[in-house]
Tab-separated table of C-alpha atoms and ligand atoms in Angstrom:
chain	number	residue	atom	x	y	z
Z	1	MET	CA	-16.876	-41.874	122.836
Z	2	GLU	CA	-19.025	-42.042	125.041
Z	3	ASN	CA	-20.860	-44.973	126.973
Z	4	PHE	CA	-24.543	-45.052	125.562
Z	5	ASN	CA	-27.970	-46.713	125.220
Z	6	PHE	CA	-30.015	-46.217	122.635
Z	7	TYR	CA	-33.901	-47.094	122.601
Z	8	SER	CA	-35.628	-46.208	119.889
Z	9	PRO	CA	-38.838	-48.756	119.623
Z	10	THR	CA	-40.981	-47.411	117.230
Z	11	GLU	CA	-41.730	-48.947	114.181
Z	12	PHE	CA	-41.692	-47.170	110.689
Z	13	VAL	CA	-44.570	-47.707	107.952
Z	14	PHE	CA	-43.227	-46.667	105.188
Z	15	GLY	CA	-43.836	-45.614	101.994
Z	16	LYS	CA	-46.590	-45.593	99.221
Z	17	GLU	CA	-49.800	-45.247	100.799
Z	18	ARG	CA	-49.320	-46.592	103.494
Z	19	GLU	CA	-52.254	-44.313	105.966
Z	20	ASN	CA	-54.319	-47.367	105.083
Z	21	GLU	CA	-52.718	-49.677	106.797
Z	22	CYS	CA	-52.761	-47.602	109.803
Z	23	GLY	CA	-56.011	-49.634	111.643
Z	24	LYS	CA	-53.589	-52.945	111.398
Z	25	TYR	CA	-51.031	-51.095	113.184
Z	26	VAL	CA	-53.680	-49.290	116.044
Z	27	LYS	CA	-54.875	-52.692	116.507
Z	28	LYS	CA	-50.853	-54.335	116.256
Z	29	TYR	CA	-50.838	-52.181	119.169
Z	30	GLY	CA	-53.300	-52.657	121.732
Z	31	GLY	CA	-55.500	-50.104	120.482
Z	32	THR	CA	-59.343	-50.239	121.079
Z	33	LYS	CA	-60.889	-46.804	121.003
Z	34	VAL	CA	-58.788	-43.806	119.399
Z	35	LEU	CA	-58.324	-40.297	119.876
Z	36	ILE	CA	-57.519	-39.333	116.172
Z	37	HIS	CA	-55.918	-35.706	116.795
Z	38	TYR	CA	-55.571	-33.765	113.636
Z	39	GLY	CA	-54.411	-29.982	112.481
Z	40	GLY	CA	-55.983	-26.539	110.824
Z	41	GLY	CA	-57.217	-28.444	108.014
Z	42	SER	CA	-54.780	-29.922	105.427
Z	43	ALA	CA	-55.532	-33.618	106.355
Z	44	VAL	CA	-59.428	-33.028	105.950
Z	45	LYS	CA	-58.864	-31.139	103.025
Z	46	SER	CA	-56.065	-33.708	101.271
Z	47	GLY	CA	-58.510	-36.527	101.710
Z	48	LEU	CA	-56.320	-37.771	104.272
Z	49	LEU	CA	-58.355	-37.661	107.237
Z	50	ASP	CA	-60.585	-40.371	105.402
Z	51	ARG	CA	-58.084	-42.788	104.623
Z	52	VAL	CA	-57.412	-42.843	107.772
Z	53	LYS	CA	-61.077	-43.021	109.606
Z	54	ALA	CA	-61.847	-45.798	107.002
Z	55	SER	CA	-58.640	-47.936	107.432
Z	56	LEU	CA	-60.091	-47.603	111.752
Z	57	ASP	CA	-63.927	-48.519	109.905
Z	58	SER	CA	-62.179	-51.502	108.481
Z	59	GLU	CA	-60.413	-53.248	111.568
Z	60	ASN	CA	-63.622	-52.009	113.642
Z	61	ILE	CA	-62.007	-50.067	115.525
Z	62	PRO	CA	-64.323	-47.237	117.001
Z	63	TYR	CA	-62.769	-43.025	117.671
Z	64	VAL	CA	-63.477	-40.214	118.267
Z	65	LEU	CA	-62.053	-36.568	117.259
Z	66	LEU	CA	-60.195	-33.702	117.580
Z	67	GLY	CA	-58.468	-31.397	115.028
Z	68	GLY	CA	-57.195	-27.743	115.166
Z	69	VAL	CA	-53.558	-28.297	116.980
Z	70	LYS	CA	-51.924	-24.990	115.717
Z	71	PRO	CA	-48.365	-24.953	114.814
Z	72	ASN	CA	-46.755	-24.176	117.540
Z	73	PRO	CA	-49.451	-26.415	119.322
Z	74	ARG	CA	-50.734	-24.887	123.133
Z	75	ASP	CA	-52.018	-26.298	126.281
Z	76	THR	CA	-55.320	-25.732	126.169
Z	77	LEU	CA	-56.723	-27.799	122.924
Z	78	ILE	CA	-54.720	-30.040	125.162
Z	79	TYR	CA	-56.448	-29.427	127.990
Z	80	GLU	CA	-59.684	-30.417	125.983
Z	81	GLY	CA	-58.613	-33.456	124.224
Z	82	ILE	CA	-57.048	-34.942	128.667
Z	83	GLU	CA	-61.053	-34.414	129.259
Z	84	LEU	CA	-61.760	-36.351	126.370
Z	85	CYS	CA	-59.953	-39.121	126.599
Z	86	ARG	CA	-61.577	-39.484	130.230
Z	87	LYS	CA	-64.742	-39.452	129.471
Z	88	GLU	CA	-64.786	-41.608	126.275
Z	89	ASN	CA	-62.208	-44.019	127.584
Z	90	VAL	CA	-59.781	-43.992	125.087
Z	91	ASP	CA	-56.190	-45.950	124.859
Z	92	PHE	CA	-54.682	-44.948	122.113
Z	93	ILE	CA	-54.377	-42.107	120.022
Z	94	LEU	CA	-53.146	-41.696	116.478
Z	95	SER	CA	-52.234	-38.217	114.981
Z	96	VAL	CA	-52.720	-37.257	111.960
Z	97	GLY	CA	-50.399	-34.255	111.177
Z	98	GLY	CA	-46.762	-32.326	111.871
Z	99	GLY	CA	-44.654	-31.885	114.961
Z	100	SER	CA	-47.133	-29.300	116.367
Z	101	CYS	CA	-49.500	-32.301	115.827
Z	102	ILE	CA	-47.927	-35.533	117.408
Z	103	ASP	CA	-46.365	-32.612	119.713
Z	104	SER	CA	-51.084	-32.160	121.341
Z	105	SER	CA	-50.925	-35.924	121.103
Z	106	LYS	CA	-47.945	-36.304	122.978
Z	107	GLY	CA	-48.818	-34.295	125.764
Z	108	ILE	CA	-52.185	-35.343	125.869
Z	109	ALA	CA	-50.816	-38.686	126.157
Z	110	CYS	CA	-49.468	-38.187	129.892
Z	111	GLY	CA	-52.190	-36.110	130.534
Z	112	ALA	CA	-54.512	-38.176	130.763
Z	113	LEU	CA	-53.135	-41.085	132.693
Z	114	TYR	CA	-51.516	-38.227	135.819
Z	115	ASP	CA	-53.871	-36.879	138.409
Z	116	GLY	CA	-52.220	-33.533	138.174
Z	117	ASP	CA	-51.594	-31.004	135.772
Z	118	PHE	CA	-49.789	-32.078	132.740
Z	119	TRP	CA	-48.073	-29.143	132.249
Z	120	ASP	CA	-45.682	-29.908	135.256
Z	121	PHE	CA	-43.866	-32.322	133.097
Z	122	TYR	CA	-43.144	-29.129	131.105
Z	123	ASP	CA	-42.713	-26.913	133.206
Z	124	LYS	CA	-40.581	-29.759	135.200
Z	125	LYS	CA	-42.328	-30.830	138.351
Z	126	ALA	CA	-42.423	-33.467	136.957
Z	127	SER	CA	-41.152	-37.103	134.820
Z	128	VAL	CA	-43.888	-39.117	132.917
Z	129	GLN	CA	-44.121	-42.054	134.693
Z	130	LYS	CA	-46.594	-43.880	132.139
Z	131	ALA	CA	-48.077	-42.199	128.775
Z	132	LEU	CA	-51.397	-43.059	126.838
Z	133	PRO	CA	-49.556	-45.067	123.428
Z	134	ILE	CA	-49.433	-43.256	120.303
Z	135	GLY	CA	-48.717	-43.570	116.762
Z	136	THR	CA	-49.101	-40.703	113.810
Z	137	VAL	CA	-49.885	-40.406	110.100
Z	138	LEU	CA	-46.297	-37.640	109.515
Z	139	THR	CA	-47.851	-35.395	106.617
Z	140	ILE	CA	-44.523	-32.924	107.377
Z	141	ALA	CA	-40.646	-34.441	107.106
Z	142	ALA	CA	-39.419	-31.571	109.702
Z	143	ALA	CA	-39.949	-32.452	113.710
Z	144	GLY	CA	-38.922	-36.020	113.831
Z	145	SER	CA	-41.437	-36.373	117.132
Z	146	GLU	CA	-42.242	-39.079	115.069
Z	147	GLY	CA	-39.121	-40.960	116.266
Z	148	SER	CA	-38.791	-38.950	119.237
Z	149	GLY	CA	-39.168	-38.762	123.120
Z	150	ALA	CA	-39.511	-35.456	122.808
Z	151	SER	CA	-42.721	-32.714	123.045
Z	152	VAL	CA	-42.922	-29.259	122.637
Z	153	VAL	CA	-45.941	-27.164	123.326
Z	154	THR	CA	-46.495	-23.708	124.195
Z	155	LYS	CA	-48.182	-22.339	127.181
Z	156	GLU	CA	-51.244	-19.667	126.221
Z	157	ASP	CA	-51.241	-17.620	129.457
Z	158	GLY	CA	-47.194	-16.114	128.123
Z	159	MET	CA	-47.069	-17.561	125.140
Z	160	LEU	CA	-44.411	-19.865	127.538
Z	161	LYS	CA	-42.781	-22.609	124.903
Z	162	ARG	CA	-41.838	-26.102	126.945
Z	163	ASP	CA	-40.439	-29.505	126.557
Z	164	THR	CA	-40.590	-32.070	127.832
Z	165	SER	CA	-38.821	-35.603	127.178
Z	166	SER	CA	-39.103	-39.519	127.575
Z	167	ASP	CA	-39.454	-42.443	126.433
Z	168	LEU	CA	-43.023	-43.135	127.027
Z	169	LEU	CA	-43.024	-40.603	124.995
Z	170	ARG	CA	-41.977	-42.770	121.780
Z	171	PRO	CA	-44.354	-43.791	118.769
Z	172	ARG	CA	-45.240	-47.511	118.577
Z	173	PHE	CA	-45.979	-46.757	114.344
Z	174	SER	CA	-45.302	-44.136	112.456
Z	175	VAL	CA	-46.557	-44.550	109.162
Z	176	LEU	CA	-44.261	-42.606	106.992
Z	177	ASN	CA	-45.998	-42.280	103.543
Z	178	PRO	CA	-43.573	-38.709	101.220
Z	179	GLN	CA	-46.687	-38.432	99.253
Z	180	LEU	CA	-48.371	-36.962	101.570
Z	181	THR	CA	-45.601	-34.202	101.841
Z	182	CYS	CA	-46.508	-33.129	98.120
Z	183	THR	CA	-49.070	-30.760	98.953
Z	184	LEU	CA	-47.346	-29.093	101.734
Z	185	PRO	CA	-46.352	-24.769	100.950
Z	186	ALA	CA	-42.825	-24.796	99.393
Z	187	TYR	CA	-42.939	-22.280	102.383
Z	188	GLN	CA	-43.140	-24.885	105.035
Z	189	THR	CA	-41.123	-27.510	102.545
Z	190	ALA	CA	-37.960	-24.869	103.794
Z	191	CYS	CA	-39.108	-24.401	107.118
Z	192	GLY	CA	-38.684	-28.277	107.640
Z	193	ALA	CA	-35.429	-29.015	105.716
Z	194	THR	CA	-34.379	-25.764	108.241
Z	195	ASP	CA	-35.393	-28.513	110.973
Z	196	ILE	CA	-34.024	-30.995	109.923
Z	197	MET	CA	-30.033	-29.728	109.276
Z	198	ALA	CA	-30.781	-28.422	112.871
Z	199	HIS	CA	-31.259	-31.049	114.479
Z	200	VAL	CA	-27.603	-32.797	112.218
Z	201	PHE	CA	-25.794	-29.506	113.135
Z	202	GLU	CA	-26.889	-29.683	117.517
Z	203	ARG	CA	-25.039	-33.307	117.510
Z	204	TYR	CA	-22.117	-32.776	114.802
Z	205	PHE	CA	-21.404	-29.506	116.502
Z	206	THR	CA	-19.944	-31.457	119.619
Z	207	ASN	CA	-16.541	-31.972	122.300
Z	208	THR	CA	-15.785	-35.540	122.386
Z	209	LYS	CA	-13.178	-36.773	120.632
Z	210	GLU	CA	-12.791	-39.227	117.234
Z	211	VAL	CA	-16.923	-39.867	116.882
Z	212	GLU	CA	-16.133	-41.187	112.945
Z	213	VAL	CA	-19.068	-43.048	112.312
Z	214	THR	CA	-21.793	-41.219	114.326
Z	215	ASP	CA	-19.601	-37.608	112.234
Z	216	ARG	CA	-20.729	-39.542	108.942
Z	217	LEU	CA	-24.076	-40.267	109.409
Z	218	CYS	CA	-24.235	-36.671	110.304
Z	219	GLU	CA	-23.047	-35.306	107.363
Z	220	ALA	CA	-24.982	-38.389	104.509
Z	221	ILE	CA	-28.149	-36.005	106.394
Z	222	LEU	CA	-26.686	-32.515	105.705
Z	223	LEU	CA	-25.508	-33.446	101.982
Z	224	THR	CA	-28.872	-35.095	101.027
Z	225	MET	CA	-30.667	-31.758	102.058
Z	226	VAL	CA	-28.701	-30.177	100.563
Z	227	LYS	CA	-29.594	-31.809	97.463
Z	228	GLU	CA	-32.925	-31.883	97.831
Z	229	THR	CA	-34.148	-29.454	99.341
Z	230	PRO	CA	-34.365	-27.338	96.288
Z	231	ARG	CA	-35.232	-30.133	93.930
Z	232	VAL	CA	-38.982	-30.564	95.754
Z	233	ILE	CA	-39.377	-26.738	95.897
Z	234	ALA	CA	-38.607	-26.803	92.050
Z	235	ASP	CA	-40.492	-29.734	92.025
Z	236	PRO	CA	-42.901	-30.581	94.787
Z	237	ASP	CA	-44.522	-33.871	93.409
Z	238	ASN	CA	-40.865	-35.526	93.049
Z	239	TYR	CA	-41.241	-38.081	95.283
Z	240	GLU	CA	-37.795	-39.711	95.445
Z	241	ALA	CA	-36.692	-36.630	96.395
Z	242	ARG	CA	-39.704	-36.463	99.207
Z	243	ALA	CA	-38.826	-39.713	100.841
Z	244	ASN	CA	-34.657	-38.845	100.837
Z	245	ILE	CA	-35.792	-35.971	103.100
Z	246	MET	CA	-38.199	-38.110	104.798
Z	247	TRP	CA	-36.327	-40.565	106.380
Z	248	ALA	CA	-33.568	-37.749	107.198
Z	249	GLY	CA	-35.910	-35.856	108.696
Z	250	THR	CA	-36.615	-38.774	110.667
Z	251	VAL	CA	-32.593	-40.248	112.305
Z	252	ALA	CA	-31.859	-36.697	112.170
Z	253	HIS	CA	-34.412	-36.698	115.693
Z	254	ASN	CA	-34.535	-40.643	116.709
Z	255	ASP	CA	-30.360	-39.374	118.012
Z	256	ILE	CA	-28.541	-42.774	116.266
Z	257	ILE	CA	-26.703	-39.678	115.193
Z	258	GLY	CA	-26.144	-39.178	118.464
Z	259	VAL	CA	-25.076	-41.066	120.685
Z	260	GLY	CA	-21.781	-41.577	121.933
Z	261	ARG	CA	-21.076	-37.802	121.096
Z	262	SER	CA	-22.400	-34.507	123.880
Z	263	GLN	CA	-24.609	-32.433	121.685
Z	264	ASP	CA	-25.165	-28.579	121.968
Z	265	TRP	CA	-28.897	-27.320	121.725
Z	266	ASN	CA	-28.482	-24.422	122.230
Z	267	SER	CA	-29.836	-22.684	119.335
Z	268	HIS	CA	-32.967	-25.332	120.116
Z	269	GLY	CA	-33.479	-23.329	123.334
Z	270	ILE	CA	-32.772	-20.218	121.716
Z	271	GLU	CA	-34.888	-20.158	118.864
Z	272	HIS	CA	-37.920	-21.537	120.808
Z	273	GLU	CA	-38.168	-18.155	122.689
Z	274	LEU	CA	-38.799	-16.624	118.958
Z	275	SER	CA	-41.669	-18.861	117.981
Z	276	GLY	CA	-42.855	-18.919	121.376
Z	277	LEU	CA	-43.029	-15.197	121.821
Z	278	TYR	CA	-43.366	-14.417	117.636
Z	279	ASP	CA	-46.137	-17.364	117.089
Z	280	CYS	CA	-43.694	-17.769	114.025
Z	281	ALA	CA	-42.497	-21.138	112.055
Z	282	HIS	CA	-39.968	-22.841	114.052
Z	283	GLY	CA	-38.083	-23.612	110.708
Z	284	ALA	CA	-37.549	-20.172	110.260
Z	285	GLY	CA	-36.291	-18.639	113.991
Z	286	LEU	CA	-33.530	-21.327	113.403
Z	287	ALA	CA	-32.458	-20.127	110.201
Z	288	VAL	CA	-31.907	-17.208	111.389
Z	289	VAL	CA	-30.759	-18.020	115.303
Z	290	MET	CA	-28.278	-20.376	113.836
Z	291	PRO	CA	-25.634	-19.000	111.098
Z	292	ALA	CA	-25.802	-16.046	114.018
Z	293	TRP	CA	-24.797	-19.258	116.763
Z	294	MET	CA	-22.124	-20.227	114.513
Z	295	GLU	CA	-20.615	-17.583	113.781
Z	296	PHE	CA	-20.349	-17.243	117.654
Z	297	VAL	CA	-18.851	-20.411	118.771
Z	298	TYR	CA	-17.170	-21.513	115.726
Z	299	LYS	CA	-13.262	-20.141	116.991
Z	300	HIS	CA	-14.019	-23.022	119.938
Z	301	ASP	CA	-13.445	-25.582	117.345
Z	302	VAL	CA	-12.188	-24.025	114.154
Z	303	MET	CA	-11.427	-27.091	112.451
Z	304	ARG	CA	-14.726	-28.487	112.922
Z	305	PHE	CA	-15.715	-25.774	111.257
Z	306	ALA	CA	-13.947	-25.828	108.285
Z	307	GLN	CA	-14.258	-29.899	108.328
Z	308	MET	CA	-18.426	-28.998	107.830
Z	309	ALA	CA	-17.372	-25.931	105.247
Z	310	THR	CA	-15.608	-28.864	103.041
Z	311	ARG	CA	-17.482	-32.297	103.852
Z	312	VAL	CA	-20.699	-31.341	103.443
Z	313	PHE	CA	-20.484	-26.995	100.933
Z	314	GLY	CA	-17.503	-28.595	99.432
Z	315	CYS	CA	-14.993	-25.544	100.337
Z	316	PRO	CA	-12.199	-25.694	99.731
Z	317	MET	CA	-9.973	-26.567	102.689
Z	318	ASN	CA	-7.403	-23.356	103.394
Z	319	PHE	CA	-4.311	-24.808	105.251
Z	320	GLU	CA	-2.879	-21.625	106.067
Z	321	ASN	CA	-6.276	-20.147	107.360
Z	322	PRO	CA	-9.047	-22.773	107.988
Z	323	GLU	CA	-10.815	-20.095	110.401
Z	324	ASP	CA	-10.971	-18.237	106.401
Z	325	THR	CA	-12.453	-22.346	105.511
Z	326	ALA	CA	-14.635	-22.133	108.850
Z	327	LEU	CA	-16.175	-18.848	108.166
Z	328	LYS	CA	-16.622	-19.537	104.403
Z	329	GLY	CA	-18.667	-23.058	105.856
Z	330	ILE	CA	-21.346	-20.334	107.679
Z	331	TYR	CA	-21.626	-18.688	105.071
Z	332	ALA	CA	-22.861	-20.887	102.932
Z	333	PHE	CA	-25.346	-22.371	105.343
Z	334	ARG	CA	-26.679	-18.622	104.977
Z	335	ARG	CA	-26.582	-18.740	101.260
Z	336	PHE	CA	-27.955	-22.297	101.401
Z	337	LEU	CA	-30.847	-21.259	103.657
Z	338	HIS	CA	-31.365	-17.938	101.846
Z	339	ASP	CA	-31.967	-19.518	98.762
Z	340	ILE	CA	-34.663	-22.022	99.760
Z	341	GLY	CA	-36.887	-18.916	101.359
Z	342	MET	CA	-36.370	-18.667	104.522
Z	343	PRO	CA	-35.252	-15.664	107.010
Z	344	ILE	CA	-32.131	-15.108	107.154
Z	345	ASN	CA	-32.682	-11.705	110.004
Z	346	PHE	CA	-34.632	-10.417	112.910
Z	347	GLU	CA	-36.278	-8.130	110.167
Z	348	GLU	CA	-36.820	-10.893	107.553
Z	349	LEU	CA	-38.283	-13.014	110.742
Z	350	GLY	CA	-40.524	-9.625	111.867
Z	351	ALA	CA	-39.019	-9.870	115.024
Z	352	LYS	CA	-38.451	-6.209	116.794
Z	353	ALA	CA	-34.423	-6.085	117.595
Z	354	GLU	CA	-36.507	-4.130	120.859
Z	355	ASP	CA	-37.885	-7.185	121.926
Z	356	ILE	CA	-33.788	-8.670	123.075
Z	357	PRO	CA	-34.211	-8.207	126.689
Z	358	VAL	CA	-37.420	-10.143	127.054
Z	359	LEU	CA	-35.785	-13.060	124.537
Z	360	ILE	CA	-33.771	-13.813	127.291
Z	361	GLU	CA	-35.773	-12.877	129.774
Z	362	LYS	CA	-37.925	-15.925	129.184
Z	363	PHE	CA	-34.779	-17.902	128.286
Z	364	GLY	CA	-34.348	-17.382	132.051
Z	365	ILE	CA	-30.253	-18.572	133.033
Z	366	GLY	CA	-29.798	-15.304	135.323
Z	367	ASP	CA	-26.139	-15.477	136.037
Z	368	GLY	CA	-26.284	-19.065	134.259
Z	369	GLN	CA	-25.185	-20.760	131.220
Z	370	THR	CA	-26.578	-22.571	129.547
Z	371	TRP	CA	-25.118	-26.379	128.195
Z	372	GLY	CA	-23.414	-27.782	124.961
Z	373	PHE	CA	-20.315	-27.638	122.662
Z	374	VAL	CA	-19.987	-23.547	124.485
Z	375	ARG	CA	-21.538	-22.843	127.877
Z	376	LEU	CA	-24.305	-19.511	127.161
Z	377	SER	CA	-24.389	-16.797	129.671
Z	378	ALA	CA	-27.612	-14.023	128.637
Z	379	LYS	CA	-24.841	-11.908	127.124
Z	380	ASP	CA	-24.026	-14.456	125.168
Z	381	ILE	CA	-26.656	-15.265	123.842
Z	382	GLU	CA	-27.522	-10.798	123.757
Z	383	GLU	CA	-24.619	-10.985	122.067
Z	384	ILE	CA	-26.098	-14.155	119.059
Z	385	LEU	CA	-29.040	-12.241	119.071
Z	386	ASN	CA	-27.745	-9.498	118.434
Z	387	ASN	CA	-25.966	-10.690	115.619
Z	388	ALA	CA	-28.794	-12.641	113.800
Z	389	VAL	CA	-30.338	-9.048	114.095
Z	390	LYS	CA	-28.182	-7.637	111.463
Z	391	ALA	CA	-27.482	-10.099	109.732
Z	392	LYS	CA	-27.273	-10.395	105.202
Z	393	LEU	CA	-25.888	-12.258	103.125
C	401	LIG	O1	-52.489	-27.066	110.732
C	401	LIG	P1	-52.923	-28.121	109.357
C	401	LIG	O2	-53.742	-27.941	108.061
C	401	LIG	O3	-52.285	-29.445	108.231
C	401	LIG	O4	-51.563	-27.378	108.431
C	401	LIG	C1	-49.671	-27.505	108.952
C	401	LIG	C2	-49.700	-26.144	109.431
C	401	LIG	O5	-50.037	-25.167	108.987
C	401	LIG	C3	-49.484	-27.790	107.214
C	401	LIG	N1	-48.763	-28.863	106.673
C	401	LIG	C4	-48.691	-29.856	107.716
C	401	LIG	N2	-48.790	-30.706	106.929
C	401	LIG	C5	-49.031	-30.571	105.134
C	401	LIG	C6	-49.263	-29.387	105.973
C	401	LIG	N3	-50.196	-28.628	104.841
C	401	LIG	C7	-49.675	-29.418	103.785
C	401	LIG	N4	-49.676	-30.108	103.202
C	401	LIG	C8	-48.987	-30.824	104.571
C	401	LIG	N5	-48.984	-32.717	104.318
C	401	LIG	O6	-48.073	-27.318	108.048
C	401	LIG	C9	-48.142	-26.220	109.267
C	401	LIG	C10	-46.865	-26.921	109.959
C	401	LIG	O7	-47.608	-28.110	110.316
C	401	LIG	P2	-46.631	-28.405	112.175
C	401	LIG	O8	-47.252	-29.382	112.660
C	401	LIG	O9	-46.696	-27.015	112.876
C	401	LIG	O10	-44.880	-28.601	111.504
C	401	LIG	P3	-43.551	-28.918	111.787
C	401	LIG	O11	-43.624	-30.522	111.593
C	401	LIG	O12	-42.676	-28.144	111.484
C	401	LIG	O13	-43.779	-28.783	113.874
C	401	LIG	C11	-43.244	-27.508	114.527
C	401	LIG	C12	-43.587	-28.042	115.734
C	401	LIG	O14	-42.836	-29.031	116.129
C	401	LIG	C13	-42.006	-28.625	117.205
C	401	LIG	C14	-41.445	-26.560	116.818
C	401	LIG	O15	-41.233	-26.215	117.843
C	401	LIG	C15	-42.958	-26.730	116.645
C	401	LIG	O16	-43.752	-26.518	117.866
C	401	LIG	N6	-40.457	-29.630	117.353
C	401	LIG	C16	-40.900	-30.049	117.784
C	401	LIG	C17	-39.986	-31.738	117.875
C	401	LIG	C18	-39.726	-32.980	119.297
C	401	LIG	N7	-41.442	-33.087	119.244
C	401	LIG	O17	-38.933	-33.879	119.513
C	401	LIG	C19	-38.230	-31.596	118.007
C	401	LIG	C20	-38.146	-29.810	117.118
C	401	LIG	O18	-36.632	-29.111	117.603
C	401	LIG	C21	-38.974	-28.509	117.635
C	401	LIG	O19	-38.554	-27.543	118.236
C	402	LIG	ZN1	-36.178	-28.310	116.061
């Protein structure tokens, strides 16, 4: 196991109707003037926004509102949010929504206290030194942004999707009420489930030896997702299944399962170019990319893939031919994605093979290589994407 520090200071406020306490938590973390940031309408329609406002009112905390965050959140709304925070002397951001809304809030949080262009953080020209504190009321189990320091934003001009990360961007608190996720369309539930599983796989496929605790934690989350996702798709109001998925989404990405081991993240890097170019859901893009990546890299550590196949998907171990077991595990993952309604190839995603050179160009590694479980060249990425074009069951 490698040396590590684990710092995850977010207070998670989990359970039914806990959004009614968000005013109390804003006060606890020092907020005296709040920006409530929300998405395209689901929080308004469900009445959640009104409950959040009432909770702030009950603590006499004034607020301003900024809605309209789109999935794959845009820089343009972040500039608006930064201006609003400065004009209104906002000292706390309360994000009510999914990963896109939280990531947009994080962009505003670091941009509001920065003299330059907030995009410098996403362009890797600057690192975050200060940020407004954030709280979240999560409405979809997916990105894990409610417990992570990461933020992914799309620059409207050129649709360039880039990320930044800092412990200063970790939310002070996150309200996790599984009831709020019951209004999700099945497709968004499945996209979220795919993202959660991808966050685990990015950590599971490691070159670090003897990391039994984190291997087993990863497998526990994957097994939970395999069991609970079909349950909530069949029965959207199943609270217990929603609760398991919601907590799985948080622990899949606050890095408790990733400590002490090398990680990969190439599937995420490649996917961000797909959702940047096509504005598709991140989870749907991962469903197309990740199994294709697995097929490209499994020979690097056949036994690790065979372990995934047997422990997560219940494939019988073929001791004479472990490669066969490894491939059966990858097939089982793709089959699972298909069965929950995810696209598994370019056509189903709405992507085009002729755009592959553009995707690689935007990825921007030139003659270099990525880092991770298997280092990839531009040619390797081209092969992975070509496999994704023609993937089938
Ligand atoms: O905008 P509204 O009306 O809320 O609609 C949203 C949106 O259309 C809807 N939705 C959310 N909660 C709902 C609901 N509809 C009905 N009922 C509810 N309770 O779902 C749609 C998707 O929302 P979004 O926030 O985009 O989903 P998600 O949480 O999957 O976030 C995706 C974004 O997070 C980034 C992705 O790249 C993508 O941009 N990621 C962020 C990470 C991070 N910060 O750590 C890590 C991830 O790997 C990921 O890259
Ligand atoms: Zn993700």
